C-alpha cells in the first residue's frame, strides 16, 4: 500500500467522526503494509480531551502490538497534529508521520510550531505533509460550513 492508500483509510475514518458530530479527523498506524491501529476524533463523544484521532490510533496500535513503543511504524493522519499529539507520537517512537492538511491554528509539525525539528529531543520522526491535502481540506471545510449553517438556523 502507498501513502495515498493509507491516507484514504484515514479519510474514511474522518468521515466516521463527521457522522458522529466530531471534527472529521482520522488516523491509522501502519507497520510495513499492514494497518495495526485506527482512530478518529472522539473528544466530544468520549468526554475526553485527549481522544484525538492520532491518540486513538496510537492506543489501538499499542494494544495490537502489546507495547507502547511503536517502532518502525508510520502514522497517517488527515490533519497536522497538535502539540499533544506530536508529543504522543514522539513517546510512541513513530518513525514516520504522514499528514494531509496543515492546521494553521494548532499545527505542531511546521504550521504554528515545528516540534519534529527540535534537535534536543531524543527521538526524531520524519514528517511528510500534503498527502491528499485537497481531499482533507475539503472535508474539513464542508464540516465547518455545515456547523455554521446549523448554528445560524438555531438562532432563528
Short mmCIF file of C-alpha atoms in Angstrom, two decimals:
data_model
loop_
_atom_site.label_atom_id
_atom_site.label_comp_id
_atom_site.label_asym_id
_atom_site.label_seq_id
_atom_site.Cartn_x
_atom_site.Cartn_y
_atom_site.Cartn_z
CA UNK A 1 0.00 0.00 0.00
CA UNK A 2 1.15 3.53 -0.74
CA UNK A 3 0.95 6.64 1.45
CA UNK A 4 -2.15 7.66 -0.54
CA UNK A 5 -3.79 4.29 0.12
CA UNK A 6 -3.25 4.58 3.87
CA UNK A 7 -4.45 8.20 3.81
CA UNK A 8 -7.66 7.05 2.07
CA UNK A 9 -8.33 4.76 5.03
CA UNK A 10 -7.69 7.69 7.39
CA UNK A 11 -10.15 9.79 5.34
CA UNK A 12 -12.79 7.07 5.74
CA UNK A 13 -12.26 7.24 9.50
CA UNK A 14 -12.54 11.04 9.36
CA UNK A 15 -15.94 10.57 7.70
CA UNK A 16 -16.96 8.38 10.64
CA UNK A 17 -16.01 11.18 13.04
CA UNK A 18 -18.08 13.60 10.95
CA UNK A 19 -21.12 11.29 11.12
CA UNK A 20 -20.80 11.35 14.90
CA UNK A 21 -20.64 15.16 15.02
CA UNK A 22 -16.91 15.28 15.73
CA UNK A 23 -14.35 17.31 13.81
CA UNK A 24 -13.53 14.99 10.88
CA UNK A 25 -10.01 13.80 11.54
CA UNK A 26 -8.95 10.20 11.03
CA UNK A 27 -5.70 8.33 11.60
CA UNK A 28 -4.13 4.94 11.01
CA UNK A 29 -0.88 3.37 12.19
CA UNK A 30 0.84 1.05 9.75
CA UNK A 31 3.70 -1.34 10.29
CA UNK A 32 5.01 -2.27 6.89
CA UNK A 33 1.99 -2.75 4.66
CA UNK A 34 -0.40 -3.65 7.50
CA UNK A 35 -2.69 -1.33 9.45
CA UNK A 36 -2.29 -2.08 13.14
CA UNK A 37 -4.17 0.89 14.61
CA UNK A 38 -7.16 3.03 13.69
CA UNK A 39 -8.71 6.08 15.24
CA UNK A 40 -10.85 9.12 14.65
CA UNK A 41 -11.68 12.21 16.67
CA UNK A 42 -13.86 11.40 19.68
CA UNK A 43 -13.28 14.08 22.34
CA UNK A 44 -16.96 15.09 22.47
CA UNK A 45 -18.49 11.60 22.48
CA UNK A 46 -15.83 10.18 24.80
CA UNK A 47 -15.86 13.27 27.07
CA UNK A 48 -12.08 13.04 26.81
CA UNK A 49 -9.90 15.95 25.69
CA UNK A 50 -7.16 13.51 24.68
CA UNK A 51 -9.37 11.47 22.33
CA UNK A 52 -7.85 12.91 19.17
CA UNK A 53 -7.62 10.66 16.11
CA UNK A 54 -3.85 10.25 16.48
CA UNK A 55 -4.04 9.24 20.14
CA UNK A 56 -6.87 6.80 19.43
CA UNK A 57 -4.85 5.19 16.59
CA UNK A 58 -1.69 5.03 18.73
CA UNK A 59 -3.62 3.37 21.58
CA UNK A 60 -5.13 0.84 19.18
CA UNK A 61 -1.72 0.03 17.66
CA UNK A 62 -0.11 -0.30 21.10
CA UNK A 63 -2.83 -2.78 22.14
CA UNK A 64 -2.28 -4.69 18.90
CA UNK A 65 1.49 -4.96 19.46
CA UNK A 66 1.32 -5.26 23.24
CA UNK A 67 3.87 -2.47 23.52
CA UNK A 68 3.68 1.32 23.79
CA UNK A 69 6.76 1.63 21.60
CA UNK A 70 5.59 1.57 18.01
CA UNK A 71 8.98 1.10 16.40
CA UNK A 72 9.22 1.11 12.59
CA UNK A 73 5.63 2.34 12.30
CA UNK A 74 4.08 5.16 10.28
CA UNK A 75 1.20 7.30 11.48
CA UNK A 76 -1.13 8.63 8.79
CA UNK A 77 -3.47 11.43 9.85
CA UNK A 78 -5.71 13.70 7.84
CA UNK A 79 -4.78 16.88 9.73
CA UNK A 80 -1.41 18.08 11.01
CA UNK A 81 -1.02 17.03 14.66
CA UNK A 82 -1.31 19.42 17.59
CA UNK A 83 1.27 19.71 20.38
CA UNK A 84 -0.35 16.97 22.48
CA UNK A 85 -0.46 14.54 19.58
CA UNK A 86 3.08 15.39 18.47
CA UNK A 87 4.25 14.54 21.99
CA UNK A 88 2.41 11.22 21.90
CA UNK A 89 3.97 10.47 18.51
CA UNK A 90 7.47 11.06 19.94
CA UNK A 91 6.80 8.95 23.03
CA UNK A 92 5.48 6.10 20.87
CA UNK A 93 8.68 6.28 18.78
CA UNK A 94 6.77 6.59 15.50
CA UNK A 95 9.32 6.53 12.66
CA UNK A 96 7.27 8.44 10.08
CA UNK A 97 4.37 10.87 10.25
CA UNK A 98 2.33 11.49 7.11
CA UNK A 99 -0.45 14.06 7.25
CA UNK A 100 -2.91 15.62 4.84
CA UNK A 101 -3.85 19.24 5.55
CA UNK A 102 -1.89 21.78 7.55
CA UNK A 103 -3.50 23.10 10.72
CA UNK A 104 -2.82 26.82 10.65
CA UNK A 105 -4.23 27.32 14.17
CA UNK A 106 -2.72 24.50 16.23
CA UNK A 107 -0.37 22.58 13.93
CA UNK A 108 2.78 21.48 15.74
CA UNK A 109 4.65 19.97 12.80
CA UNK A 110 5.53 23.09 10.87
CA UNK A 111 2.48 25.34 10.65
CA UNK A 112 2.42 27.10 14.03
CA UNK A 113 5.47 25.47 15.58
CA UNK A 114 7.71 22.65 14.40
CA UNK A 115 8.32 20.17 17.21
CA UNK A 116 9.83 17.45 14.99
CA UNK A 117 12.57 19.92 14.02
CA UNK A 118 13.67 20.36 17.64
CA UNK A 119 17.10 18.76 17.81
CA UNK A 120 17.22 18.36 21.59
CA UNK A 121 14.52 15.65 21.61
CA UNK A 122 15.88 12.13 21.97
CA UNK A 123 13.60 10.75 19.22
CA UNK A 124 13.09 12.15 15.74
CA UNK A 125 10.18 11.42 13.46
CA UNK A 126 10.35 12.13 9.75
CA UNK A 127 7.38 14.20 8.56
CA UNK A 128 5.67 14.34 5.19
CA UNK A 129 2.76 16.74 4.76
CA UNK A 130 0.29 17.40 1.98
CA UNK A 131 -0.74 13.82 1.14
CA UNK A 132 -4.31 14.06 -0.23
CA UNK A 133 -4.31 17.61 1.10
CA UNK A 134 -7.14 18.81 -1.17
CA UNK A 135 -9.43 15.99 -0.06
CA UNK A 136 -8.73 16.51 3.63
CA UNK A 137 -9.18 20.28 3.35
CA UNK A 138 -12.47 19.85 1.51
CA UNK A 139 -13.82 17.52 4.20
CA UNK A 140 -12.92 19.97 6.96
CA UNK A 141 -14.36 22.96 5.07
CA UNK A 142 -17.64 21.11 4.44
CA UNK A 143 -17.91 20.13 8.09
CA UNK A 144 -17.37 23.65 9.41
CA UNK A 145 -19.68 25.18 6.77
CA UNK A 146 -22.40 22.77 7.93
CA UNK A 147 -21.74 23.65 11.56
CA UNK A 148 -22.05 27.38 10.81
CA UNK A 149 -25.36 26.73 8.99
CA UNK A 150 -26.69 24.71 11.92
CA UNK A 151 -25.71 27.44 14.38
CA UNK A 152 -27.40 30.12 12.24
CA UNK A 153 -30.59 28.02 11.99
CA UNK A 154 -30.62 27.58 15.77
CA UNK A 155 -30.69 31.37 16.13
CA UNK A 156 -33.96 31.60 14.17
#
